[in-house]
Short mmCIF file of C-alpha atoms in Angstrom, two decimals:
data_model
loop_
_atom_site.label_atom_id
_atom_site.label_comp_id
_atom_site.label_asym_id
_atom_site.label_seq_id
_atom_site.Cartn_x
_atom_site.Cartn_y
_atom_site.Cartn_z
CA GLU A 275 118.07 155.06 59.33
CA SER A 276 117.37 157.61 62.52
CA HIS A 277 117.89 161.22 62.80
CA THR A 278 118.13 163.56 64.67
CA PHE A 279 117.11 167.39 64.39
CA ASP A 280 117.72 170.85 66.09
CA VAL A 281 114.92 173.20 64.97
CA ASN A 282 116.93 176.21 65.81
CA HIS A 283 119.67 175.13 64.20
CA LEU A 284 117.09 173.66 60.61
CA LEU A 285 115.49 177.89 60.53
CA GLU A 286 118.84 179.29 61.15
CA LYS A 287 120.68 177.56 58.43
CA PHE A 288 117.77 176.17 56.35
CA PRO A 289 114.88 178.35 55.96
CA PRO A 290 113.11 177.21 52.61
CA GLN A 291 113.42 178.05 48.95
CA ILE A 292 109.63 179.09 47.42
CA THR A 293 109.76 179.75 43.95
CA ASN A 294 105.46 179.97 44.04
CA SER A 295 104.27 183.82 44.60
CA ASN A 296 101.35 182.43 46.40
CA LYS A 297 103.28 179.77 49.00
CA LEU A 298 105.39 183.19 49.55
CA VAL A 299 102.44 184.25 51.20
CA ILE A 300 101.45 181.07 53.36
CA PHE A 301 105.41 180.85 54.81
CA ASP A 302 105.79 184.17 55.96
CA VAL A 303 102.27 184.06 58.04
CA GLY A 304 102.97 180.77 58.98
CA LEU A 305 107.30 181.92 60.19
CA LYS A 306 106.93 185.10 60.83
CA ASN A 307 108.18 186.19 64.32
CA HIS A 308 109.10 182.37 65.21
CA ASN A 309 111.30 182.62 67.65
CA ALA A 310 111.28 178.93 68.17
CA SER A 311 112.39 176.74 72.43
CA PRO A 312 114.61 174.49 72.06
CA GLY A 313 113.81 171.58 70.75
CA THR A 314 114.16 168.41 68.87
CA ILE A 315 112.53 167.07 65.40
CA GLU A 316 112.55 162.64 64.59
CA TYR A 317 113.26 161.55 61.85
CA THR A 318 113.42 157.93 61.24
CA CYS A 319 113.08 156.13 57.64
CA TRP A 320 112.20 152.19 57.82
CA SER A 321 111.87 149.13 55.58
CA GLU A 322 109.68 147.80 53.56
CA VAL A 323 108.06 145.10 56.88
CA GLU A 324 106.80 141.17 55.35
CA LEU A 325 102.98 140.61 55.32
CA PRO A 326 101.53 138.27 58.47
CA GLY A 327 100.27 134.85 56.96
CA SER A 328 97.26 135.39 57.88
CA ILE A 329 95.03 138.74 58.67
CA SER A 330 91.85 139.40 61.23
CA ARG A 331 90.13 141.31 62.26
CA SER A 332 91.70 143.42 65.13
CA ASN A 333 89.55 145.40 67.85
CA ILE A 334 90.13 149.11 65.64
CA GLU A 335 87.58 151.85 66.13
CA LEU A 336 87.06 153.18 63.30
CA VAL A 337 85.94 156.58 63.02
CA HIS A 338 84.44 158.84 59.75
CA HIS A 339 84.42 162.84 59.10
CA ASN A 340 83.20 163.97 55.96
CA GLU A 341 85.44 166.75 55.81
CA PHE A 342 89.96 167.10 55.14
CA PHE A 343 92.66 166.56 58.08
CA THR A 344 92.20 168.47 61.24
CA TYR A 345 94.99 168.48 63.62
CA PRO A 346 92.77 167.83 66.91
CA GLY A 347 95.84 167.25 69.36
CA SER A 348 94.78 164.70 71.79
CA GLU A 349 95.70 163.92 76.56
CA LYS A 350 94.84 160.41 75.32
CA CYS A 351 96.18 159.69 72.77
CA ILE A 352 98.85 160.03 70.36
CA GLU A 353 98.26 161.70 66.33
CA TRP A 354 99.71 160.61 64.13
CA HIS A 355 98.71 162.34 60.09
CA MET A 356 99.35 160.57 56.43
CA ASN A 357 101.05 162.77 54.25
CA PHE A 358 100.08 161.13 50.67
CA ALA A 359 104.29 161.75 50.08
CA HIS A 360 105.52 161.82 46.19
CA GLU A 361 108.91 159.49 46.07
CA GLU A 362 110.88 162.40 46.70
CA LEU A 363 109.67 163.04 50.14
CA PHE A 364 108.12 167.53 49.68
CA GLY A 365 110.05 168.10 46.44
CA PHE A 366 107.62 169.87 44.72
CA TYR A 367 106.58 172.19 48.87
CA GLY A 368 107.25 175.34 46.70
CA GLY A 369 105.54 175.82 43.77
CA GLN A 370 102.16 177.12 42.61
CA LEU A 371 101.17 172.74 43.20
CA PHE A 372 98.80 172.16 46.29
CA ALA A 373 97.65 169.62 46.90
CA GLN A 374 97.63 167.34 50.03
CA ASP A 375 101.65 167.18 50.49
CA GLU A 376 101.66 170.80 49.90
CA ILE A 377 99.29 172.33 51.40
CA GLN A 378 100.65 170.06 55.09
CA VAL A 379 103.65 171.31 54.27
CA ALA A 380 102.41 174.59 53.97
CA GLU A 381 100.46 174.39 56.99
CA HIS A 382 104.21 172.76 58.26
CA PRO A 383 106.91 175.42 57.59
CA ILE A 384 109.89 173.48 59.41
CA LEU A 385 108.93 170.45 56.80
CA ALA A 386 110.79 172.49 54.44
CA CYS A 387 113.02 172.93 56.17
CA ILE A 388 113.82 169.56 56.43
CA ARG A 389 113.39 169.12 52.51
CA GLU A 390 116.41 170.93 52.56
CA LEU A 391 118.47 169.83 55.31
CA ILE A 392 118.75 166.20 53.85
CA LEU A 393 119.02 167.26 50.15
CA LYS A 394 122.33 169.48 51.28
CA ASP A 395 123.48 166.48 53.71
CA ASP A 396 122.45 163.68 50.99
CA LEU A 397 119.88 161.40 54.08
CA HIS A 398 118.00 159.44 52.69
CA ARG A 399 114.31 160.64 51.72
CA TRP A 400 113.27 158.51 48.98
CA THR A 401 109.68 156.90 50.34
CA VAL A 402 110.10 154.07 47.89
CA LYS A 403 113.33 152.92 46.45
CA LYS A 404 114.08 150.14 44.36
CA GLY A 405 109.38 149.11 43.98
CA TYR A 406 109.51 148.62 47.91
CA ALA A 407 107.72 151.01 49.86
CA THR A 408 110.34 153.08 52.42
CA PRO A 409 108.44 154.79 54.84
CA ILE A 410 109.89 158.65 56.22
CA LEU A 411 108.20 159.85 60.54
CA ILE A 412 108.20 162.62 61.21
CA THR A 413 107.80 163.94 64.59
CA GLY A 414 107.45 167.21 66.41
CA VAL A 415 106.05 169.16 63.84
CA GLU A 416 105.21 172.70 64.43
CA ARG A 417 102.27 173.46 62.96
CA ARG A 418 102.19 177.49 62.38
CA CYS A 419 98.90 178.50 60.59
CA GLU A 420 95.79 176.99 58.64
CA ILE A 421 94.32 177.59 54.99
CA ASP A 422 91.02 177.88 54.85
CA LEU A 423 90.55 176.08 50.91
CA SER A 424 86.63 175.53 51.08
CA ALA A 425 84.78 177.86 48.54
CA ASP A 426 83.63 181.12 49.04
CA ASP A 427 82.58 183.72 46.44
CA LEU A 428 82.59 187.35 48.70
CA ALA A 429 86.59 185.95 49.92
CA GLY A 430 87.48 185.71 46.64
CA ARG A 431 87.51 181.45 46.34
CA PRO A 432 84.92 180.90 43.75
CA ASN A 433 85.96 176.79 43.38
CA GLY A 434 88.36 177.05 46.86
CA LEU A 435 91.73 176.70 46.61
CA TYR A 436 92.67 173.03 46.08
CA GLY A 437 94.79 172.01 44.01
CA ASN A 438 94.62 174.37 40.23
CA GLU A 439 92.99 177.31 41.52
CA PHE A 440 95.73 177.66 44.45
CA GLY A 441 97.79 178.80 41.36
CA LEU A 442 94.83 181.06 40.00
CA ALA A 443 94.00 182.88 43.30
CA ASP A 444 95.25 186.12 43.95
CA GLU A 445 97.85 186.66 47.43
CA ALA A 446 94.71 189.14 48.91
CA VAL A 447 92.63 186.09 49.35
CA ILE A 448 95.71 183.34 49.97
CA LYS A 449 96.89 186.13 53.17
CA GLU A 450 93.27 186.07 54.02
CA ALA A 451 92.42 182.69 53.83
CA THR A 452 95.35 182.34 55.81
CA THR A 453 95.60 182.49 59.64
CA ALA A 454 98.93 182.13 61.94
CA ILE A 455 98.09 179.57 65.44
CA GLU A 456 99.33 180.38 68.21
CA PRO A 457 100.24 179.04 70.11
CA PRO A 458 101.63 176.25 66.59
CA VAL A 459 100.62 172.66 68.19
CA LYS A 460 102.97 169.59 67.25
CA SER A 461 101.98 167.09 64.68
CA ASN A 462 103.49 164.10 63.85
CA ILE A 463 103.81 163.13 60.01
CA ILE A 464 103.91 159.62 58.05
CA ALA A 465 104.60 159.96 54.39
CA MET A 466 104.38 156.88 52.04
CA GLU A 467 103.79 156.58 48.59
CA SER A 468 101.03 154.81 46.86
CA PRO A 469 101.12 153.56 43.19
CA GLN A 470 102.27 154.70 40.82
CA PRO A 471 99.25 156.04 38.11
CA ASP A 472 98.73 153.29 36.39
CA SER A 473 94.92 152.75 34.10
CA GLY A 474 92.67 149.40 33.98
CA LEU A 475 92.60 146.87 36.29
CA TYR A 476 94.50 146.40 39.84
CA THR A 477 98.00 144.40 39.51
CA ARG A 478 98.32 141.64 42.94
CA GLU A 479 101.47 143.68 42.65
CA GLN A 480 100.22 146.57 42.56
CA ILE A 481 97.89 145.66 45.56
CA GLU A 482 99.98 143.60 48.13
CA PHE A 483 102.43 146.49 47.66
CA ILE A 484 99.35 149.29 49.17
CA LEU A 485 99.50 146.70 51.56
CA ALA A 486 102.16 146.51 53.12
CA SER A 487 103.36 149.38 52.37
CA ALA A 488 100.46 150.68 54.85
CA VAL A 489 101.73 147.97 57.63
CA THR A 490 105.42 149.52 57.00
CA GLY A 491 103.80 152.83 58.30
CA PHE A 492 101.30 152.39 60.35
CA SER A 493 103.84 149.79 62.44
CA ALA A 494 106.21 152.21 62.59
CA ALA A 495 104.13 154.88 63.72
CA VAL A 496 102.70 152.06 67.26
CA GLU A 497 106.46 150.23 67.56
CA VAL A 498 107.59 154.99 67.32
CA ALA A 499 104.21 155.79 69.99
CA LYS A 500 104.28 152.99 72.42
CA SER A 501 108.63 153.50 73.08
CA ILE A 502 107.67 156.54 74.62
CA ASN A 503 104.88 155.27 75.86
CA LYS A 504 103.80 151.55 76.16
CA ASP A 505 100.77 152.30 77.06
CA VAL A 506 99.38 154.78 75.14
CA LYS A 507 96.87 154.78 72.18
CA VAL A 508 97.03 155.09 69.17
CA SER A 509 95.60 157.06 66.65
CA ILE A 510 95.68 157.82 62.60
CA HIS A 511 94.37 159.67 60.48
CA THR A 512 94.12 159.32 56.58
CA GLY A 513 92.19 160.35 53.76
CA TYR A 514 91.86 158.69 50.40
CA TRP A 515 96.32 158.29 50.11
CA GLY A 516 96.99 158.45 46.55
CA CYS A 517 93.43 158.98 44.62
CA GLY A 518 93.91 162.86 43.81
CA ALA A 519 96.36 162.99 41.17
CA TYR A 520 97.50 159.06 40.56
CA GLY A 521 94.19 157.88 40.20
CA GLY A 522 93.42 155.85 42.55
CA ASN A 523 90.58 153.90 43.60
CA ARG A 524 89.04 154.69 46.57
CA GLU A 525 87.58 151.80 47.84
CA LEU A 526 90.52 150.15 47.03
CA MET A 527 93.25 152.40 49.34
CA ALA A 528 90.31 152.83 52.24
CA LEU A 529 89.93 148.85 52.01
CA LEU A 530 93.47 147.90 52.59
CA GLN A 531 94.12 150.66 54.49
CA ILE A 532 91.61 149.41 56.97
CA ILE A 533 93.11 146.08 56.73
CA ALA A 534 96.37 147.74 56.98
CA GLY A 535 94.95 148.69 60.81
CA PHE A 536 94.47 145.44 61.17
CA ILE A 537 97.73 144.38 61.36
CA SER A 538 99.72 146.91 62.23
CA GLY A 539 97.70 147.20 66.34
CA VAL A 540 96.23 151.43 65.14
CA ASP A 541 94.04 151.71 68.27
CA ILE A 542 91.97 155.16 66.48
CA LEU A 543 92.34 155.40 62.29
CA HIS A 544 90.15 158.77 61.14
CA PHE A 545 89.64 158.84 57.82
CA HIS A 546 88.67 161.82 56.86
CA THR A 547 86.07 161.71 53.27
CA GLY A 548 86.32 165.46 52.50
CA ASP A 549 82.25 165.70 50.69
CA ASP A 550 82.51 162.41 49.27
CA SER A 551 82.16 159.12 51.83
CA SER A 552 80.26 156.65 49.17
CA GLY A 553 84.42 154.58 48.77
CA TYR A 554 84.63 154.52 52.67
CA PHE A 555 81.09 152.86 53.06
CA ASP A 556 81.45 150.54 49.93
CA ALA A 557 84.59 149.49 52.38
CA LEU A 558 83.36 148.67 55.45
CA ASP A 559 80.23 146.57 53.16
CA THR A 560 83.36 144.60 50.72
CA LEU A 561 84.89 144.42 54.79
CA ASP A 562 82.20 143.16 55.86
CA LEU A 563 82.01 140.18 53.32
CA ILE A 564 85.75 139.03 52.37
CA LEU A 565 86.86 139.91 56.23
CA PRO A 566 83.34 138.70 59.30
CA GLU A 567 84.23 139.92 62.47
CA TRP A 568 85.37 136.50 64.64
CA GLU A 569 87.63 134.69 61.27
CA SER A 570 91.09 134.59 60.88
CA VAL A 571 91.62 135.15 56.77
CA PRO A 572 95.81 134.08 55.31
CA THR A 573 96.52 137.56 53.32
CA LYS A 574 97.30 135.06 50.75
CA GLN A 575 93.79 133.64 49.92
CA LEU A 576 92.30 137.34 51.51
CA LEU A 577 94.64 138.96 48.64
CA ASN A 578 92.97 136.37 45.71
CA VAL A 579 89.21 137.49 46.80
CA ILE A 580 89.98 141.71 46.74
CA LEU A 581 91.78 140.55 42.84
CA MET A 582 88.85 139.12 42.05
CA PHE A 583 86.15 142.48 42.50
CA GLU A 584 88.64 143.97 39.50
CA TYR A 585 88.89 147.16 41.04
CA GLU A 586 89.60 149.38 37.87
CA TRP A 587 92.29 152.49 38.17
CA GLY A 588 90.95 156.16 37.87
CA ARG A 589 91.45 158.56 36.70
CA SER A 590 93.93 161.68 37.85
CA ASP A 591 91.78 164.97 38.87
CA GLY A 592 94.82 166.98 37.61
CA ASN A 593 95.72 168.36 40.95
#
Protein backbone atom coordinates (compact mmCIF):
# COMPACT_ATOMS: atom_id res chain seq x y z
CA GLU A 1 0.00 0.00 0.00
CA SER A 2 1.32 3.43 -0.92
CA HIS A 3 0.02 6.96 -0.39
CA THR A 4 1.26 10.49 -1.03
CA PHE A 5 0.16 13.17 1.43
CA ASP A 6 0.26 16.91 0.83
CA VAL A 7 1.88 18.64 3.82
CA ASN A 8 -0.32 21.74 3.79
CA HIS A 9 -3.46 19.61 3.48
CA LEU A 10 -2.38 17.53 6.48
CA LEU A 11 -1.78 20.60 8.63
CA GLU A 12 -5.02 22.30 7.64
CA LYS A 13 -7.44 19.36 7.70
CA PHE A 14 -5.95 16.93 10.23
CA PRO A 15 -4.48 18.87 13.18
CA PRO A 16 -3.01 16.92 16.12
CA GLN A 17 -5.47 15.92 18.85
CA ILE A 18 -3.61 16.46 22.12
CA THR A 19 -5.07 15.50 25.51
CA ASN A 20 -2.01 16.06 27.71
CA SER A 21 -1.03 19.60 28.74
CA ASN A 22 2.72 18.90 28.60
CA LYS A 23 2.34 17.56 25.06
CA LEU A 24 0.48 20.74 24.12
CA VAL A 25 3.55 22.73 25.14
CA ILE A 26 5.77 20.74 22.78
CA PHE A 27 3.36 20.80 19.84
CA ASP A 28 2.88 24.54 20.27
CA VAL A 29 6.64 24.98 19.85
CA GLY A 30 6.88 22.50 16.98
CA LEU A 31 4.01 23.94 14.97
CA LYS A 32 4.45 27.63 15.82
CA ASN A 33 4.63 29.78 12.69
CA HIS A 34 4.47 26.65 10.57
CA ASN A 35 4.35 28.00 7.04
CA ALA A 36 4.87 24.80 5.16
CA SER A 37 6.30 25.14 1.69
CA PRO A 38 4.61 22.99 -0.93
CA GLY A 39 5.70 19.43 -0.37
CA THR A 40 4.62 15.84 -0.02
CA ILE A 41 5.20 12.94 2.33
CA GLU A 42 5.33 9.35 1.11
CA TYR A 43 3.61 6.67 3.22
CA THR A 44 4.19 3.03 2.31
CA CYS A 45 3.17 -0.23 3.97
CA TRP A 46 5.11 -3.45 3.43
CA SER A 47 4.38 -7.17 3.72
CA GLU A 48 6.68 -9.49 5.65
CA VAL A 49 9.42 -10.97 3.47
CA GLU A 50 10.76 -14.51 3.57
CA LEU A 51 14.16 -15.02 5.12
CA PRO A 52 16.93 -16.22 2.80
CA GLY A 53 18.17 -19.80 2.87
CA SER A 54 21.58 -18.78 4.23
CA ILE A 55 23.17 -15.75 5.87
CA SER A 56 26.65 -14.28 5.64
CA ARG A 57 28.22 -11.03 6.73
CA SER A 58 28.11 -8.03 4.45
CA ASN A 59 30.37 -4.99 4.30
CA ILE A 60 28.02 -3.06 6.55
CA GLU A 61 29.55 -0.30 8.65
CA LEU A 62 28.49 -0.58 12.29
CA VAL A 63 28.55 2.68 14.24
CA HIS A 64 27.97 2.78 17.99
CA HIS A 65 26.55 5.83 19.79
CA ASN A 66 26.37 5.95 23.59
CA GLU A 67 23.47 8.37 23.38
CA PHE A 68 19.85 8.38 22.25
CA PHE A 69 18.75 9.22 18.73
CA THR A 70 20.37 12.09 16.88
CA TYR A 71 19.24 13.31 13.48
CA PRO A 72 22.43 14.57 11.86
CA GLY A 73 21.43 14.48 8.20
CA SER A 74 23.86 13.57 5.46
CA GLU A 75 24.56 14.52 1.87
CA LYS A 76 26.33 11.21 1.26
CA CYS A 77 23.54 8.80 2.18
CA ILE A 78 19.82 8.53 2.81
CA GLU A 79 19.22 8.37 6.56
CA TRP A 80 16.42 6.38 8.21
CA HIS A 81 15.35 6.36 11.86
CA MET A 82 13.44 3.59 13.56
CA ASN A 83 10.14 4.19 15.30
CA PHE A 84 9.71 1.60 18.05
CA ALA A 85 6.05 1.33 17.21
CA HIS A 86 2.94 -0.12 18.75
CA GLU A 87 0.99 -2.38 16.41
CA GLU A 88 -1.36 0.57 15.76
CA LEU A 89 0.77 3.35 14.33
CA PHE A 90 1.30 6.42 16.58
CA GLY A 91 -1.66 5.39 18.71
CA PHE A 92 -0.60 7.19 21.92
CA TYR A 93 1.04 10.38 20.67
CA GLY A 94 -1.42 12.80 22.32
CA GLY A 95 -1.46 11.47 25.89
CA GLN A 96 1.01 11.41 28.75
CA LEU A 97 3.17 8.52 27.46
CA PHE A 98 6.67 9.60 26.44
CA ALA A 99 8.80 6.68 25.30
CA GLN A 100 10.72 6.54 22.01
CA ASP A 101 7.62 6.39 19.81
CA GLU A 102 5.90 9.38 21.41
CA ILE A 103 9.12 11.42 21.60
CA GLN A 104 9.68 10.96 17.88
CA VAL A 105 6.14 12.06 17.04
CA ALA A 106 6.45 15.11 19.31
CA GLU A 107 9.62 16.19 17.53
CA HIS A 108 8.03 15.45 14.12
CA PRO A 109 4.49 16.83 14.72
CA ILE A 110 3.29 16.16 11.16
CA LEU A 111 3.31 12.47 12.15
CA ALA A 112 0.38 13.26 14.44
CA CYS A 113 -1.47 14.75 11.47
CA ILE A 114 -0.81 11.55 9.53
CA ARG A 115 -2.29 9.56 12.40
CA GLU A 116 -5.47 11.62 12.24
CA LEU A 117 -5.72 11.24 8.45
CA ILE A 118 -5.29 7.47 8.43
CA LEU A 119 -7.96 7.16 11.12
CA LYS A 120 -10.45 9.29 9.22
CA ASP A 121 -9.76 7.68 5.83
CA ASP A 122 -9.39 4.18 7.31
CA LEU A 123 -5.97 3.58 5.75
CA HIS A 124 -3.68 0.74 6.73
CA ARG A 125 -2.16 1.66 10.10
CA TRP A 126 -0.99 -1.68 11.49
CA THR A 127 2.70 -2.50 11.89
CA VAL A 128 1.77 -6.12 12.65
CA LYS A 129 -1.23 -7.86 11.12
CA LYS A 130 -2.39 -11.42 11.85
CA GLY A 131 0.98 -12.25 13.35
CA TYR A 132 3.01 -11.00 10.39
CA ALA A 133 5.22 -7.91 10.26
CA THR A 134 3.81 -5.07 8.15
CA PRO A 135 6.26 -2.17 8.67
CA ILE A 136 5.25 1.33 7.64
CA LEU A 137 7.78 3.73 6.10
CA ILE A 138 7.30 7.50 5.98
CA THR A 139 9.66 9.77 4.05
CA GLY A 140 10.24 13.51 4.11
CA VAL A 141 8.91 14.37 7.58
CA GLU A 142 10.09 17.63 9.13
CA ARG A 143 11.74 17.44 12.54
CA ARG A 144 10.61 20.78 13.93
CA CYS A 145 11.76 20.71 17.54
CA GLU A 146 14.19 18.98 19.88
CA ILE A 147 13.48 17.92 23.46
CA ASP A 148 16.27 17.74 26.02
CA LEU A 149 15.60 14.53 27.96
CA SER A 150 18.71 14.67 30.11
CA ALA A 151 18.67 14.86 33.90
CA ASP A 152 19.32 18.41 35.11
CA ASP A 153 18.54 19.49 38.68
CA LEU A 154 18.86 23.17 37.89
CA ALA A 155 16.42 22.88 35.00
CA GLY A 156 13.81 21.16 37.16
CA ARG A 157 14.19 17.68 35.68
CA PRO A 158 16.31 15.75 38.22
CA ASN A 159 15.47 12.41 36.62
CA GLY A 160 15.21 13.58 33.03
CA LEU A 161 12.01 13.59 30.98
CA TYR A 162 11.87 10.11 29.51
CA GLY A 163 8.83 7.96 30.11
CA ASN A 164 6.80 8.56 33.26
CA GLU A 165 9.03 11.47 34.29
CA PHE A 166 7.50 13.50 31.47
CA GLY A 167 4.02 13.44 32.98
CA LEU A 168 5.37 14.50 36.38
CA ALA A 169 7.20 17.56 35.10
CA ASP A 170 5.84 21.12 35.20
CA GLU A 171 4.78 22.71 31.94
CA ALA A 172 7.45 25.39 32.40
CA VAL A 173 10.11 22.68 32.59
CA ILE A 174 8.83 21.11 29.38
CA LYS A 175 8.85 24.45 27.59
CA GLU A 176 12.41 25.17 28.71
CA ALA A 177 13.55 21.74 27.47
CA THR A 178 11.94 22.15 24.02
CA THR A 179 13.81 24.01 21.29
CA ALA A 180 12.46 24.83 17.84
CA ILE A 181 14.65 23.67 14.95
CA GLU A 182 14.99 26.44 12.37
CA PRO A 183 15.08 25.64 9.60
CA PRO A 184 13.51 22.20 10.17
CA VAL A 185 15.33 19.14 8.90
CA LYS A 186 13.63 16.20 7.19
CA SER A 187 13.63 12.64 8.51
CA ASN A 188 12.68 9.25 7.11
CA ILE A 189 10.92 6.87 9.51
CA ILE A 190 10.69 3.06 9.72
CA ALA A 191 7.85 2.05 12.07
CA MET A 192 7.97 -1.55 13.33
CA GLU A 193 6.64 -3.34 16.40
CA SER A 194 8.69 -5.91 18.27
CA PRO A 195 7.01 -9.03 19.75
CA GLN A 196 4.44 -8.42 22.45
CA PRO A 197 5.87 -8.67 26.01
CA ASP A 198 6.44 -12.16 27.37
CA SER A 199 8.42 -13.93 30.07
CA GLY A 200 10.82 -16.84 30.29
CA LEU A 201 12.89 -17.94 27.31
CA TYR A 202 12.43 -16.62 23.81
CA THR A 203 10.82 -19.12 21.48
CA ARG A 204 12.05 -19.92 18.00
CA GLU A 205 8.90 -18.30 16.60
CA GLN A 206 9.63 -15.06 18.46
CA ILE A 207 13.25 -14.99 17.30
CA GLU A 208 12.25 -15.65 13.71
CA PHE A 209 9.55 -12.95 13.89
CA ILE A 210 12.04 -10.37 15.18
CA LEU A 211 14.50 -11.16 12.41
CA ALA A 212 11.83 -11.20 9.69
CA SER A 213 10.40 -7.89 10.93
CA ALA A 214 13.80 -6.19 10.89
CA VAL A 215 14.71 -7.63 7.49
CA THR A 216 11.37 -6.45 6.06
CA GLY A 217 11.70 -2.91 7.40
CA PHE A 218 15.38 -2.54 6.54
CA SER A 219 14.93 -4.02 3.05
CA ALA A 220 12.04 -1.64 2.40
CA ALA A 221 14.25 1.29 3.42
CA VAL A 222 16.93 0.14 0.99
CA GLU A 223 14.37 -0.29 -1.80
CA VAL A 224 12.87 3.15 -1.28
CA ALA A 225 16.31 4.81 -1.11
CA LYS A 226 17.55 3.05 -4.25
CA SER A 227 14.41 4.12 -6.12
CA ILE A 228 15.46 7.71 -5.41
CA ASN A 229 19.14 7.20 -6.27
CA LYS A 230 20.48 3.75 -7.13
CA ASP A 231 24.01 4.77 -6.16
CA VAL A 232 23.18 6.26 -2.77
CA LYS A 233 24.27 4.66 0.51
CA VAL A 234 21.56 3.68 2.99
CA SER A 235 21.98 4.45 6.67
CA ILE A 236 19.66 3.29 9.48
CA HIS A 237 19.58 4.54 13.07
CA THR A 238 18.22 2.09 15.62
CA GLY A 239 18.74 0.96 19.20
CA TYR A 240 17.25 -1.34 21.83
CA TRP A 241 14.03 -1.85 19.90
CA GLY A 242 11.35 -3.42 22.12
CA CYS A 243 13.52 -3.34 25.25
CA GLY A 244 11.73 -0.62 27.22
CA ALA A 245 8.05 -1.05 27.99
CA TYR A 246 8.09 -4.47 26.30
CA GLY A 247 11.00 -5.78 28.37
CA GLY A 248 12.96 -7.27 25.48
CA ASN A 249 16.46 -8.74 25.76
CA ARG A 250 18.97 -6.09 24.74
CA GLU A 251 21.67 -8.43 23.49
CA LEU A 252 19.25 -10.46 21.39
CA MET A 253 17.53 -7.43 19.87
CA ALA A 254 20.88 -5.90 18.93
CA LEU A 255 22.15 -9.21 17.51
CA LEU A 256 19.12 -9.80 15.30
CA GLN A 257 19.07 -6.25 13.97
CA ILE A 258 22.73 -6.48 12.97
CA ILE A 259 22.03 -9.76 11.18
CA ALA A 260 19.05 -8.09 9.49
CA GLY A 261 21.42 -5.39 8.30
CA PHE A 262 23.58 -8.05 6.63
CA ILE A 263 20.59 -9.60 4.88
CA SER A 264 18.93 -6.40 3.70
CA GLY A 265 21.96 -4.67 2.21
CA VAL A 266 22.11 -1.68 4.55
CA ASP A 267 25.38 0.23 4.16
CA ILE A 268 25.59 1.84 7.61
CA LEU A 269 23.83 0.75 10.83
CA HIS A 270 23.96 3.28 13.64
CA PHE A 271 23.19 1.67 16.99
CA HIS A 272 22.20 4.05 19.80
CA THR A 273 22.54 2.56 23.28
CA GLY A 274 21.88 5.46 25.62
CA ASP A 275 23.76 4.92 28.86
CA ASP A 276 23.94 1.09 28.59
CA SER A 277 26.22 -0.25 25.87
CA SER A 278 26.68 -3.75 27.33
CA GLY A 279 23.91 -5.42 25.32
CA TYR A 280 25.31 -4.11 22.04
CA PHE A 281 28.88 -5.20 22.71
CA ASP A 282 27.71 -8.60 23.99
CA ALA A 283 25.84 -8.97 20.70
CA LEU A 284 29.04 -8.28 18.75
CA ASP A 285 30.88 -10.96 20.74
CA THR A 286 28.10 -13.47 20.12
CA LEU A 287 28.06 -12.59 16.44
CA ASP A 288 31.73 -13.57 16.14
CA LEU A 289 30.88 -16.98 17.59
CA ILE A 290 27.86 -17.81 15.47
CA LEU A 291 28.59 -16.06 12.18
CA PRO A 292 32.33 -15.87 11.46
CA GLU A 293 33.56 -13.63 8.70
CA TRP A 294 33.74 -15.11 5.20
CA GLU A 295 31.34 -17.92 6.11
CA SER A 296 27.78 -18.55 4.99
CA VAL A 297 25.51 -20.26 7.51
CA PRO A 298 22.13 -21.83 6.69
CA THR A 299 19.41 -19.65 8.19
CA LYS A 300 17.69 -22.53 10.00
CA GLN A 301 20.99 -23.56 11.55
CA LEU A 302 21.74 -20.00 12.66
CA LEU A 303 18.30 -19.68 14.27
CA ASN A 304 18.82 -22.99 16.06
CA VAL A 305 22.15 -21.80 17.43
CA ILE A 306 20.65 -18.51 18.65
CA LEU A 307 17.87 -20.50 20.33
CA MET A 308 20.50 -22.56 22.18
CA PHE A 309 21.78 -19.40 23.88
CA GLU A 310 18.51 -19.39 25.84
CA TYR A 311 17.88 -15.68 25.76
CA GLU A 312 15.45 -14.58 28.46
CA TRP A 313 12.84 -11.86 28.47
CA GLY A 314 13.49 -9.00 30.83
CA ARG A 315 11.05 -6.76 32.65
CA SER A 316 9.16 -3.75 31.40
CA ASP A 317 10.64 -0.42 32.43
CA GLY A 318 7.10 0.79 33.13
CA ASN A 319 7.13 3.42 30.39
